[in-house]
Amino acid sequence: MSKMLYPDFFNDVFGPIMQPGSSGGFAGPVRIGNVARALLGEPPRKARFFLDDGFGPLSQLAVFMTDRGYLGGVQGFDTQDVRLFDAASHAHSAGLRYSFQLAASDALAPGEVVLELEGLSGNQASLKASSVGGGMISVREVNGLGLSWAADTHALIVFGGKTAPDEERVAAFVEANASQVVAVEWLSRAPGTTVAPGTTVAPGTPVATGAPGATGAPGATGAPGTPGTPGASGAPGAPGATEQLPSPIRFHSEQGKQAQGFAEGQGHALAVLIELSFLPQKVDVTRFFPATGFAILPAQLPVVTTAGRKPPLFTTVAEWRSVAERQGISFVQAAIEYEKRFSGWSSQEVLERFEAIAALLHDQIHVLDGADLEAMPDTPELPLYSGDWARYRRESGSINDGLTARIIGYALAVNAKVPGTLIVPGPMGTGGGYLFAALETVQKWHGFPHQRLRESLVIAAALGAIAFMHTHASGEAGCAGESGVCCAMAAGAIVWLSGGTPQQVEWAASMALQGSIGLVCDPIPGGKEFPCLTRTVRAAVTAPLYADLAMSGIDPLIPYHEMLQAIEAHRRATDPGRLCGSACGCNLTPAANECKEWLTARHPSSPLADNQGL
C-alpha cells in the first residue's frame, strides 16, 4: 500500500499559513513540536531538544526563531498562534523546564532533531524528525522505533510493548476503516547509537536552556538547513529487547489485502503505524485496542492525503495548456482540476480557499497602512525599513514610477513581519506577500476585477506546483529556488491578470528564472534581513517587467520546466555549502563576519537562556 504524493497548491506552494517567520526554520519546528506533544499525550513538564552537531553555535537558533518554534510546538501552539513569539514566558508560566543541546558528533544526521519529553504524569516520549523546507517535516523515529511519516495523514500508532501488537485487532481496525486507510507500516527498533540522557551530548557540549520569560526578537527569513537522512538513534522508554514476528493477518478488503504485505515477513515489529485520512477518536480506537498503548498523531498539513488520490493532471505548462484544450475548459479551470485530483475537494471549495488566502495576503501587504511609521520602534535584528521608505517618498518622491514605488512600499510592509499578522509563503516564508504586493498593485493600478485577481493566484499556485516537481523550491537550490520561483509565479500570474495568454504566462515565468538562476541562499546571521530583503523586493518589482516582455511577444526560448530542471542540475553539481548557508555568497565578506560576531555577542547561546539547568 503506497501513498500518492506530489506538490499541492495549499500544502506546498501557499502554505503553511503562519505567524511571520521562515517556513522551514520556524513553522517546521512548530509542527515537529506539536507531533511530539501528541505522542506524549499530555502537557509536558520537561523538554529537551537535541540538534545535530553540525547545526552550528546555538546562537543560530535566533536567526529563524527555531527555538521558539520547537518550544511553542510542544506547548500545543500551532503555526498561526501568536503566542509562539513568547513561547519562553508561556513555558515558565506552565512550569515547563526545557533545554537546547547539541548532540554528540555524528549522533544525528544533518538537519535532524531529537525531542525528549516528560509529561505531568511522568510519562515519557521521544521523537526524531527533520524540518525539510517549506514547513514540511519528516518523522523518522517515535520512542526509538523507526518509521517514515510526513505528517500528511492522521497517524495511529499501536504499540505492542515487548512483542508485536495483536494482529487480529489490527486487522479488525483496518477492515472497519478500509476506505480511509492510506497506508500501514510495521515498526521495529531503529538501528544504531542510542540518543539518551548521559550519552546524547558529548562532554563539554554547549547547552542553551530556557529562562523564565526570556524571549528574542523575530529573526530573518531564509532557507532551512539541508534535509537529513535517517540517522542512528534510539530513545529512553523504548520497548524492551524481546521481539517477535507478527503472524499473517487475514484481510478481506482491497486496502486490507494490500496492507497484509506489510505484516507478513516483518521482522522484530513492536508497533504498527496506520495512516488515515480521518482523525480517529480515542474512544473509538480503545474499542479495538482496549489493553494496548497507542498514540494518535494529527496531520499537520491542511490537505490530508487520501487513499483515492489521483495522479497529477500535468507536470509542465505545455501539458497544462493541452489539458485545457483537450477538455474544453479554461486555463484556470485546468489548474483547479489539478488541485481537485490531489485534495478531492470541489471547485467551490478550492476557490473558497484561494479567496481566504487572498484576504490574508491583502492584510499582509496592508499591515502598516495608517500606522505612524516614524513612531514605531525598530528592533535590533529587524529595522523597520518601511519607515525609511515612507520618509524618502515624502521628502524626495521616488526615482521609480508610481506603480513600482507602490510595490516597493507593500513589499517592505511584508518584510516588517508584524507579529499577529498571518503570512502565506509562496514558496519561501513571506513569499506570498511579496507576490501579492505585485499582483494587487497591478490589479488596482489598471482597474482589473477582483475575480481576475483570484484567478491569478490560481495561476501562481500551479506554476509553484510545477516548480516543486522539477527542483527544490527552497534555499537548497539557492535563492533561485526561493525568490526566483516567487518572481516566476508572480510574473506568470500578472500576465494572466492583465489578459495575456497561457503561452505568455510560461514565457514570463521562464524569463524570471533566467534572471535568477545561480543566486545563492546566503542570509547573514545578524544581517538585519540582508541580502534576503534585496532579493525579495527585486522579485516583486521585476515581475511586471517580465510580464510586459512576455506580452510583447518576446519568446525566451527555454520552457519554464526546462529552466527549473537547469536550477536542479545546478543544485546537484554544486557543493551544498556553496549554494546555501553561512559559507557562501554575501557571507564571505568581512562585513558579514562582523554581523555574525554581533549576533553571537547578543545571543551567546540562545535567546531562550538558562532555565534551571536541565
Coordinates of C-alpha atoms in Angstrom, one line a residue:
M1 CA 0.0 0.0 0.0
S2 CA 1.7 3.2 -1.1
K3 CA 0.7 6.9 -0.9
M4 CA 0.5 9.1 -3.9
L5 CA 2.3 12.3 -3.2
Y6 CA 3.0 15.3 -5.4
P7 CA 3.1 19.1 -5.0
D8 CA -0.1 20.7 -3.8
F9 CA -1.3 24.3 -4.0
F10 CA -2.1 24.6 -0.3
N11 CA 0.4 22.1 1.3
D12 CA 3.5 23.1 -0.7
V13 CA 3.0 26.4 -2.5
F14 CA 0.7 28.7 -0.5
G15 CA 1.4 27.1 2.9
P16 CA 1.8 26.9 5.8
I17 CA -0.3 29.8 6.9
M18 CA 1.7 31.0 9.8
Q19 CA 2.9 33.8 12.1
P20 CA 5.7 35.8 10.4
G21 CA 9.0 33.8 10.0
S22 CA 10.7 31.2 8.0
S23 CA 8.5 28.3 6.9
G24 CA 11.4 25.8 7.2
G25 CA 13.2 27.4 10.2
F26 CA 10.1 28.3 12.2
A27 CA 6.9 26.6 11.0
G28 CA 8.6 23.2 10.5
P29 CA 9.9 23.2 14.2
V30 CA 6.4 24.2 15.4
R31 CA 4.9 21.2 13.6
I32 CA 7.6 18.9 14.9
G33 CA 6.9 20.1 18.5
N34 CA 3.2 19.5 18.0
V35 CA 3.8 16.0 16.9
A36 CA 6.0 15.3 19.9
R37 CA 3.3 16.7 22.2
A38 CA 0.6 14.4 20.6
L39 CA 2.9 11.4 21.0
L40 CA 3.3 12.2 24.7
G41 CA -0.4 12.6 25.0
E42 CA -0.4 15.3 27.7
P43 CA 1.2 18.6 28.5
P44 CA 5.0 18.3 29.1
R45 CA 6.8 19.4 32.3
K46 CA 10.3 18.7 30.8
A47 CA 11.5 19.1 27.3
R48 CA 15.0 18.5 25.9
F49 CA 15.9 19.4 22.3
F50 CA 19.0 17.8 20.7
L51 CA 20.2 19.3 17.5
D52 CA 22.7 17.7 15.2
D53 CA 26.3 18.8 15.9
G54 CA 26.6 20.4 12.5
F55 CA 23.8 22.9 13.3
G56 CA 26.4 25.5 14.4
P57 CA 26.5 27.6 17.5
L58 CA 23.3 27.6 19.5
S59 CA 23.1 31.4 18.8
Q60 CA 21.9 30.3 15.3
L61 CA 18.6 29.4 16.9
A62 CA 17.8 33.1 17.0
V63 CA 18.1 33.6 13.2
F64 CA 14.9 31.8 12.3
M65 CA 13.3 31.7 15.8
T66 CA 13.8 28.0 15.6
D67 CA 14.0 27.6 19.4
R68 CA 10.6 29.4 19.8
G69 CA 9.2 27.1 17.1
Y70 CA 10.1 23.9 18.9
L71 CA 9.2 25.2 22.4
G72 CA 5.9 26.6 21.3
G73 CA 5.1 23.4 19.4
V74 CA 5.5 21.2 22.4
Q75 CA 3.1 23.5 24.3
G76 CA 0.5 22.9 21.6
F77 CA 0.8 26.3 19.7
D78 CA 0.2 25.8 16.0
T79 CA 1.8 27.8 13.2
Q80 CA -0.9 30.5 13.4
D81 CA -0.6 31.1 17.2
V82 CA 0.8 34.5 18.2
R83 CA 1.9 33.0 21.5
L84 CA 4.9 31.5 19.6
F85 CA 6.7 34.7 20.0
D86 CA 6.5 34.5 23.8
A87 CA 7.0 30.7 24.0
A88 CA 9.6 31.0 26.7
S89 CA 7.4 33.1 29.1
H90 CA 4.4 30.7 28.5
A91 CA 6.7 27.8 29.3
H92 CA 7.7 29.4 32.5
S93 CA 4.1 30.1 33.4
A94 CA 3.2 26.5 32.8
G95 CA 6.2 25.2 34.8
L96 CA 7.8 23.7 31.7
R97 CA 11.6 23.2 32.1
Y98 CA 13.5 22.8 28.8
S99 CA 16.9 22.8 27.3
F100 CA 18.5 23.0 23.8
Q101 CA 21.7 21.0 23.3
L102 CA 24.0 19.9 20.5
A103 CA 24.1 16.1 20.2
A104 CA 27.3 14.2 20.2
S105 CA 29.3 14.1 17.0
D106 CA 27.6 12.1 14.3
A107 CA 24.8 11.0 16.6
L108 CA 22.3 12.7 14.2
A109 CA 22.2 13.2 10.5
P110 CA 22.3 16.8 9.2
G111 CA 19.1 18.7 9.9
E112 CA 17.8 16.1 12.4
V113 CA 16.5 16.9 15.9
V114 CA 15.5 14.7 18.8
L115 CA 12.9 15.8 21.3
E116 CA 12.6 14.1 24.7
L117 CA 9.5 14.9 26.7
E118 CA 8.3 14.1 30.1
G119 CA 4.6 14.7 30.9
L120 CA 2.9 15.9 34.0
S121 CA 2.0 12.3 35.0
G122 CA 5.6 11.1 34.4
N123 CA 5.0 9.6 31.0
Q124 CA 7.9 9.9 28.6
A125 CA 8.1 10.1 24.8
S126 CA 10.9 10.7 22.2
L127 CA 10.7 11.8 18.6
K128 CA 13.3 12.2 15.9
A129 CA 12.4 14.3 12.9
S130 CA 13.6 16.9 10.4
S131 CA 12.2 20.1 9.0
V132 CA 12.8 19.6 5.3
G133 CA 11.8 23.0 4.0
G134 CA 8.6 24.9 3.3
G135 CA 7.1 23.9 6.6
M136 CA 7.2 20.2 5.6
I137 CA 8.6 17.7 8.2
S138 CA 9.8 14.1 8.1
V139 CA 9.3 12.0 11.2
R140 CA 11.9 9.2 11.4
E141 CA 11.5 7.7 14.9
V142 CA 9.0 7.6 17.7
N143 CA 10.1 6.1 21.1
G144 CA 13.1 4.5 19.4
L145 CA 11.1 2.8 16.6
G146 CA 11.9 3.7 13.0
L147 CA 9.3 4.9 10.6
S148 CA 8.7 7.3 7.7
W149 CA 5.8 9.7 8.1
A150 CA 5.4 13.2 6.6
A151 CA 2.5 14.3 8.8
D152 CA 0.4 14.4 5.7
T153 CA -2.1 11.9 7.2
H154 CA -3.6 11.3 10.6
A155 CA -1.4 8.6 12.2
L156 CA -2.5 5.9 14.7
I157 CA 0.5 4.1 16.2
V158 CA -0.4 1.0 18.2
F159 CA 2.4 -0.2 20.5
G160 CA 2.8 -3.8 21.4
G161 CA 5.3 -3.4 24.3
K162 CA 7.9 -6.2 24.0
T163 CA 6.0 -8.0 21.3
A164 CA 4.1 -7.1 18.1
P165 CA 0.6 -5.6 18.5
D166 CA -2.3 -8.1 18.3
E167 CA -2.5 -8.8 14.6
E168 CA -6.2 -9.7 14.7
R169 CA -7.1 -6.5 16.3
V170 CA -5.1 -4.5 13.8
A171 CA -6.8 -6.4 11.0
A172 CA -10.2 -5.6 12.5
F173 CA -9.4 -1.9 12.8
V174 CA -8.2 -1.8 9.2
E175 CA -11.2 -3.6 7.9
A176 CA -13.6 -1.3 9.8
N177 CA -12.0 1.8 8.3
A178 CA -10.8 0.3 5.0
S179 CA -11.9 3.2 2.8
Q180 CA -9.9 5.7 4.9
V181 CA -6.8 3.7 5.5
V182 CA -4.0 5.2 3.5
A183 CA -1.0 3.1 4.5
V184 CA 0.1 0.5 7.1
E185 CA 3.7 0.2 8.3
W186 CA 5.0 -2.2 10.9
L187 CA 7.6 -0.6 13.1
S188 CA 10.7 -2.1 14.6
R189 CA 13.5 -0.7 16.7
A190 CA 15.7 1.8 14.8
P191 CA 19.3 0.6 14.5
G192 CA 22.3 2.5 15.7
T193 CA 23.5 4.5 18.7
T194 CA 21.0 5.4 21.4
V195 CA 20.4 9.1 21.9
A196 CA 19.6 9.1 25.6
P197 CA 20.4 11.2 28.8
G198 CA 24.1 10.9 29.6
T199 CA 25.1 9.6 26.2
T200 CA 23.5 12.1 23.8
V201 CA 25.6 15.1 24.5
A202 CA 29.4 14.8 24.5
P203 CA 31.3 16.2 27.5
G204 CA 31.6 19.9 27.1
T205 CA 28.9 20.3 24.5
P206 CA 27.3 23.7 24.7
V207 CA 23.8 23.8 26.3
A208 CA 21.2 26.5 25.9
T209 CA 18.4 26.3 28.4
G210 CA 15.3 28.4 28.8
A211 CA 14.9 31.3 31.1
P212 CA 11.6 32.3 32.7
G213 CA 10.1 34.9 30.4
A214 CA 13.1 35.3 28.2
T215 CA 12.3 36.0 24.5
G216 CA 14.3 37.0 21.5
A217 CA 13.3 39.1 18.5
P218 CA 11.9 38.0 15.2
G219 CA 14.8 36.7 13.0
A220 CA 15.5 36.9 9.3
T221 CA 13.5 34.9 6.8
G222 CA 15.6 32.5 4.7
A223 CA 16.1 28.8 4.0
P224 CA 16.2 25.9 6.4
G225 CA 19.1 23.6 6.7
T226 CA 19.7 20.7 4.3
P227 CA 17.3 17.9 5.0
G228 CA 18.9 15.0 6.8
T229 CA 18.7 11.3 6.1
P230 CA 17.6 8.7 8.6
G231 CA 20.3 8.5 11.3
A232 CA 21.2 6.3 14.2
S233 CA 19.5 6.8 17.5
G234 CA 17.0 5.3 19.9
A235 CA 15.3 6.9 22.9
P236 CA 14.5 6.4 26.5
G237 CA 11.3 4.5 27.2
A238 CA 11.6 2.4 24.0
P239 CA 10.2 -1.1 24.1
G240 CA 12.4 -3.9 25.5
A241 CA 14.5 -6.4 23.6
T242 CA 12.2 -9.3 23.4
E243 CA 10.8 -9.2 19.9
Q244 CA 8.5 -11.5 17.9
L245 CA 7.4 -11.7 14.3
P246 CA 3.7 -10.9 13.7
S247 CA 1.7 -13.7 12.3
P248 CA -0.1 -13.4 9.0
I249 CA -3.2 -11.2 9.1
R250 CA -6.2 -12.2 7.1
F251 CA -7.7 -9.2 5.3
H252 CA -10.7 -9.1 3.1
S253 CA -11.0 -5.6 1.7
E254 CA -8.7 -4.3 -1.1
Q255 CA -7.0 -2.0 1.4
G256 CA -6.6 -4.8 3.8
K257 CA -5.1 -7.2 1.3
Q258 CA -2.5 -4.5 0.3
A259 CA -1.7 -4.0 4.0
Q260 CA -1.2 -7.7 4.5
G261 CA 2.1 -7.5 2.6
F262 CA 3.4 -5.2 5.4
A263 CA 2.6 -7.7 8.1
E264 CA 3.8 -10.9 6.6
G265 CA 7.5 -11.4 6.9
Q266 CA 8.1 -8.3 9.0
G267 CA 10.9 -9.0 11.5
H268 CA 11.1 -7.6 15.0
A269 CA 7.9 -5.5 14.7
L270 CA 7.0 -3.8 18.0
A271 CA 4.3 -1.4 16.8
V272 CA 2.2 -0.6 13.8
L273 CA 1.6 2.7 12.1
I274 CA -1.8 3.1 10.4
E275 CA -2.1 6.2 8.3
L276 CA -5.6 7.5 8.0
S277 CA -7.5 10.2 6.1
F278 CA -9.7 11.0 9.1
L279 CA -8.7 11.8 12.7
P280 CA -9.7 8.8 14.9
Q281 CA -11.2 9.5 18.3
K282 CA -9.7 7.9 21.4
V283 CA -12.9 6.2 22.5
D284 CA -13.3 4.5 19.1
V285 CA -9.7 3.3 19.0
T286 CA -10.0 1.9 22.5
R287 CA -12.8 -0.4 21.4
F288 CA -10.3 -2.1 19.1
F289 CA -7.2 -1.9 21.4
P290 CA -8.6 -1.9 25.0
A291 CA -5.4 -3.2 26.6
T292 CA -2.8 -1.7 24.3
G293 CA -0.9 1.6 24.3
F294 CA -1.5 3.8 21.3
A295 CA -0.9 7.3 20.1
I296 CA -3.0 9.5 17.8
L297 CA -0.9 12.0 15.8
P298 CA -3.0 14.6 13.9
A299 CA -1.9 15.5 10.4
Q300 CA 0.0 18.8 10.2
L301 CA -1.0 19.7 6.6
P302 CA -4.2 21.4 5.6
V303 CA -4.8 18.9 2.7
V304 CA -4.7 15.4 4.2
T305 CA -3.6 12.5 2.0
T306 CA -6.4 10.1 1.0
A307 CA -6.3 6.6 -0.4
G308 CA -8.2 7.7 -3.5
R309 CA -5.9 10.4 -4.7
K310 CA -5.5 10.6 -8.5
P311 CA -2.2 11.2 -10.4
P312 CA -1.2 14.8 -11.2
L313 CA -3.1 16.3 -14.2
F314 CA 0.1 17.9 -15.6
T315 CA 3.8 18.4 -14.9
T316 CA 4.6 21.2 -17.3
V317 CA 2.9 24.3 -18.7
A318 CA 2.7 22.7 -22.1
E319 CA 0.8 19.7 -20.6
W320 CA -1.4 22.2 -18.6
R321 CA -2.3 24.0 -21.8
S322 CA -3.0 20.7 -23.5
V323 CA -5.4 19.6 -20.8
A324 CA -7.4 22.8 -21.1
E325 CA -7.6 22.5 -24.8
R326 CA -8.4 18.8 -24.8
Q327 CA -11.1 19.1 -22.1
G328 CA -12.5 22.3 -23.5
I329 CA -12.0 24.2 -20.2
S330 CA -10.2 27.4 -19.3
F331 CA -6.6 27.5 -18.4
V332 CA -7.6 28.5 -14.8
Q333 CA -10.1 25.6 -14.5
A334 CA -7.5 23.1 -15.7
A335 CA -5.4 24.3 -12.7
I336 CA -8.4 23.9 -10.4
E337 CA -8.9 20.3 -11.7
Y338 CA -5.2 19.6 -10.8
E339 CA -6.0 20.6 -7.2
K340 CA -9.3 18.6 -7.1
R341 CA -7.4 15.4 -8.1
F342 CA -5.0 16.0 -5.2
S343 CA -7.4 17.1 -2.5
G344 CA -10.7 15.6 -3.5
W345 CA -12.3 19.0 -2.9
S346 CA -14.9 20.5 -5.1
S347 CA -14.2 23.5 -7.4
Q348 CA -16.1 25.7 -5.0
E349 CA -14.0 24.5 -2.0
V350 CA -10.8 25.2 -4.0
L351 CA -11.9 28.7 -4.9
E352 CA -13.0 29.5 -1.4
R353 CA -9.6 28.5 -0.1
F354 CA -8.0 30.9 -2.7
E355 CA -10.4 33.6 -1.6
A356 CA -9.3 33.1 2.1
I357 CA -5.6 33.2 1.0
A358 CA -6.2 36.4 -0.9
A359 CA -7.7 38.0 2.2
L360 CA -4.7 37.0 4.3
L361 CA -2.3 38.3 1.7
H362 CA -4.2 41.6 1.5
D363 CA -3.9 42.0 5.2
Q364 CA -0.2 41.2 5.0
I365 CA 0.7 43.9 2.5
H366 CA -1.6 46.5 4.2
V367 CA -0.5 45.8 7.7
L368 CA 1.2 49.2 8.1
D369 CA -1.5 51.2 6.4
G370 CA -2.3 54.2 8.6
A371 CA 0.5 53.5 11.1
D372 CA 2.8 56.2 12.3
L373 CA 5.9 54.6 10.9
E374 CA 8.3 57.1 12.5
A375 CA 6.9 56.4 15.9
M376 CA 7.1 52.6 15.5
P377 CA 10.3 51.3 17.2
D378 CA 12.9 49.3 15.4
T379 CA 14.2 46.0 16.8
P380 CA 18.0 45.3 16.8
E381 CA 17.6 42.3 14.5
L382 CA 15.0 43.8 12.2
P383 CA 14.8 47.6 11.5
L384 CA 11.5 48.9 10.2
Y385 CA 12.6 49.7 6.6
S386 CA 9.1 50.9 5.8
G387 CA 9.7 54.0 7.9
D388 CA 12.8 54.9 5.8
W389 CA 10.9 54.3 2.6
A390 CA 7.9 56.5 3.7
R391 CA 10.2 59.3 4.8
Y392 CA 12.1 59.2 1.5
R393 CA 8.9 59.2 -0.5
R394 CA 7.5 62.1 1.4
E395 CA 10.7 64.2 1.2
S396 CA 12.1 63.3 -2.2
G397 CA 9.5 61.4 -4.2
S398 CA 11.0 58.4 -5.9
I399 CA 13.2 57.6 -8.9
N400 CA 10.9 54.8 -9.8
D401 CA 7.5 55.2 -11.5
G402 CA 4.4 55.2 -9.3
L403 CA 3.4 51.5 -9.8
T404 CA 6.9 50.3 -8.9
A405 CA 7.1 52.6 -5.9
R406 CA 3.8 51.2 -4.6
I407 CA 5.0 47.6 -5.0
I408 CA 8.2 48.5 -3.0
G409 CA 6.1 50.0 -0.2
Y410 CA 3.9 46.9 0.0
A411 CA 6.9 44.6 -0.1
L412 CA 8.6 46.5 2.7
A413 CA 5.4 46.2 4.8
V414 CA 5.6 42.4 4.2
N415 CA 9.2 42.4 5.4
A416 CA 8.2 44.1 8.7
K417 CA 6.8 40.7 9.8
V418 CA 4.4 42.2 12.4
P419 CA 3.5 39.5 15.0
G420 CA -0.1 38.7 14.9
T421 CA -0.5 39.3 11.1
L422 CA -0.6 35.9 9.5
I423 CA 1.6 35.3 6.4
V424 CA 1.3 32.9 3.5
P425 CA 4.5 31.5 2.0
G426 CA 5.0 31.4 -1.8
P427 CA 7.3 29.5 -1.7
M428 CA 9.6 30.9 1.0
G429 CA 8.3 32.2 4.3
T430 CA 6.9 35.6 3.3
G431 CA 7.0 34.9 -0.4
G432 CA 3.2 35.0 -0.9
G433 CA 3.2 38.6 0.5
Y434 CA 5.9 39.8 -2.0
L435 CA 4.0 38.1 -4.8
F436 CA 0.7 39.7 -3.8
A437 CA 2.4 43.1 -3.4
A438 CA 2.9 43.0 -7.2
L439 CA -0.4 41.4 -8.1
E440 CA -2.7 43.7 -6.1
T441 CA -0.7 46.8 -7.2
V442 CA -1.1 45.9 -10.9
Q443 CA -4.8 45.0 -10.3
K444 CA -5.7 48.3 -8.6
W445 CA -3.5 50.4 -10.9
H446 CA -5.2 49.1 -14.0
G447 CA -8.7 48.5 -12.6
F448 CA -8.8 44.8 -13.2
P449 CA -11.8 43.0 -11.5
H450 CA -11.3 41.0 -8.2
Q451 CA -12.2 37.8 -9.9
R452 CA -9.2 38.2 -12.2
L453 CA -7.0 38.7 -9.1
R454 CA -8.2 35.5 -7.6
E455 CA -7.7 33.6 -10.9
S456 CA -4.1 35.0 -11.0
L457 CA -3.5 33.3 -7.6
V458 CA -4.6 30.0 -9.1
I459 CA -2.2 30.5 -11.9
A460 CA 0.6 31.3 -9.5
A461 CA -0.1 28.2 -7.4
A462 CA 0.0 26.0 -10.5
L463 CA 3.4 27.5 -11.5
G464 CA 4.6 26.9 -8.0
A465 CA 3.5 23.3 -8.0
I466 CA 5.3 22.7 -11.3
A467 CA 8.4 24.2 -9.7
F468 CA 8.3 21.8 -6.8
M469 CA 8.1 18.9 -9.3
H470 CA 11.3 19.8 -11.1
T471 CA 13.5 21.3 -8.4
H472 CA 13.8 22.1 -4.8
A473 CA 11.7 25.3 -4.5
S474 CA 13.7 26.2 -1.4
G475 CA 17.1 27.5 -0.3
E476 CA 18.6 24.1 -1.1
A477 CA 18.6 25.2 -4.7
G478 CA 19.9 28.7 -3.8
C479 CA 17.9 31.8 -3.8
A480 CA 16.8 30.9 -7.3
G481 CA 14.6 28.3 -5.6
E482 CA 13.1 30.9 -3.3
S483 CA 12.9 34.5 -4.6
G484 CA 13.5 33.2 -8.2
V485 CA 10.4 30.9 -8.1
C486 CA 8.4 33.6 -6.3
C487 CA 9.2 36.0 -9.1
A488 CA 8.3 33.4 -11.7
M489 CA 5.0 32.7 -10.0
A490 CA 4.2 36.5 -9.8
A491 CA 5.3 37.2 -13.4
G492 CA 3.1 34.5 -14.9
A493 CA 0.2 35.5 -12.7
I494 CA 0.5 39.1 -13.7
V495 CA 0.3 38.0 -17.4
W496 CA -3.0 36.3 -16.7
L497 CA -4.3 39.1 -14.6
S498 CA -3.5 41.5 -17.5
G499 CA -5.3 39.4 -20.1
G500 CA -2.4 37.5 -21.5
T501 CA -2.4 34.0 -23.0
P502 CA -1.3 30.7 -21.4
Q503 CA 1.8 30.7 -23.7
Q504 CA 2.8 34.2 -22.4
V505 CA 2.3 33.0 -18.8
E506 CA 5.0 30.5 -19.4
W507 CA 7.3 33.0 -21.2
A508 CA 7.1 35.4 -18.3
A509 CA 7.8 32.7 -15.7
S510 CA 10.8 31.4 -17.7
M511 CA 12.3 34.9 -18.0
A512 CA 12.1 35.3 -14.3
L513 CA 14.0 32.1 -13.7
Q514 CA 16.6 33.1 -16.3
G515 CA 17.2 36.2 -14.3
S516 CA 17.6 34.3 -11.1
I517 CA 19.5 31.1 -11.8
G518 CA 22.8 30.9 -9.9
L519 CA 21.7 33.1 -7.0
V520 CA 22.8 31.5 -3.7
C521 CA 20.8 31.5 -0.5
D522 CA 23.1 33.3 1.9
P523 CA 21.1 35.0 4.8
I524 CA 23.6 36.7 7.0
P525 CA 23.2 35.8 10.7
G526 CA 22.7 39.1 12.4
G527 CA 22.4 40.8 9.0
K528 CA 19.1 42.5 9.6
E529 CA 17.4 40.7 6.7
F530 CA 20.1 41.2 4.1
P531 CA 20.6 40.0 1.4
C532 CA 17.1 38.5 1.6
L533 CA 15.5 41.9 1.5
T534 CA 17.2 42.9 -1.7
R535 CA 16.2 39.6 -3.4
T536 CA 12.6 39.5 -2.3
V537 CA 11.9 43.1 -3.2
R538 CA 13.6 42.5 -6.5
A539 CA 11.3 39.6 -7.1
A540 CA 8.2 41.7 -6.6
V541 CA 9.2 44.7 -8.7
T542 CA 10.6 42.8 -11.7
A543 CA 7.6 40.5 -12.0
P544 CA 5.7 43.2 -14.0
L545 CA 8.8 43.7 -16.2
Y546 CA 8.8 40.1 -17.2
A547 CA 5.1 40.1 -17.8
D548 CA 5.4 43.1 -20.1
L549 CA 8.2 41.5 -22.1
A550 CA 6.2 38.3 -22.5
M551 CA 3.0 40.1 -23.5
S552 CA 5.0 42.0 -26.1
G553 CA 5.6 38.6 -27.9
I554 CA 9.2 38.0 -26.9
D555 CA 9.9 34.3 -26.7
P556 CA 12.6 33.5 -24.1
L557 CA 13.3 30.2 -25.9
I558 CA 13.6 27.9 -22.8
P559 CA 10.4 26.4 -21.5
Y560 CA 9.6 27.0 -17.8
H561 CA 10.1 23.4 -16.7
E562 CA 13.5 23.2 -18.5
M563 CA 14.6 26.3 -16.5
L564 CA 13.5 24.6 -13.4
Q565 CA 15.5 21.5 -14.4
A566 CA 18.5 23.6 -15.0
I567 CA 18.2 25.0 -11.5
E568 CA 18.1 21.5 -10.2
A569 CA 21.1 20.4 -12.2
H570 CA 23.0 23.4 -10.9
R571 CA 22.0 22.4 -7.3
R572 CA 23.2 18.8 -7.8
A573 CA 26.5 19.9 -9.3
T574 CA 27.3 22.4 -6.5
D575 CA 28.6 21.8 -3.1
P576 CA 25.7 22.4 -0.8
G577 CA 27.8 24.7 1.4
R578 CA 28.5 26.9 -1.5
L579 CA 24.8 27.1 -2.5
C580 CA 23.1 27.7 0.8
G581 CA 24.3 28.8 4.2
S582 CA 26.8 30.9 6.1
A583 CA 29.8 29.9 3.9
C584 CA 28.7 31.3 0.6
G585 CA 27.7 34.5 -1.2
C586 CA 27.4 37.6 0.9
N587 CA 28.6 35.7 4.0
L588 CA 32.1 35.6 2.6
T589 CA 32.5 39.4 3.2
P590 CA 34.2 40.9 6.3
A591 CA 31.1 42.9 7.0
A592 CA 29.0 39.7 7.2
N593 CA 31.5 38.3 9.7
E594 CA 31.0 41.4 11.8
C595 CA 27.2 40.8 11.8
K596 CA 27.8 37.2 12.9
E597 CA 30.0 38.4 15.8
W598 CA 27.4 40.9 16.8
L599 CA 24.7 38.3 16.9
T600 CA 26.9 35.9 18.9
A601 CA 27.7 38.6 21.4
R602 CA 24.0 39.4 21.7
H603 CA 22.9 35.8 22.0
P604 CA 25.9 33.8 23.2
S605 CA 23.9 30.6 23.4
S606 CA 20.3 31.0 22.5
P607 CA 17.8 33.8 23.0
L608 CA 16.0 31.4 25.4
A609 CA 18.5 31.4 28.2
D610 CA 19.1 29.5 31.4
N611 CA 16.1 27.7 33.0
Q612 CA 17.1 25.5 36.0
G613 CA 19.9 23.8 34.0
L614 CA 18.0 20.9 32.5

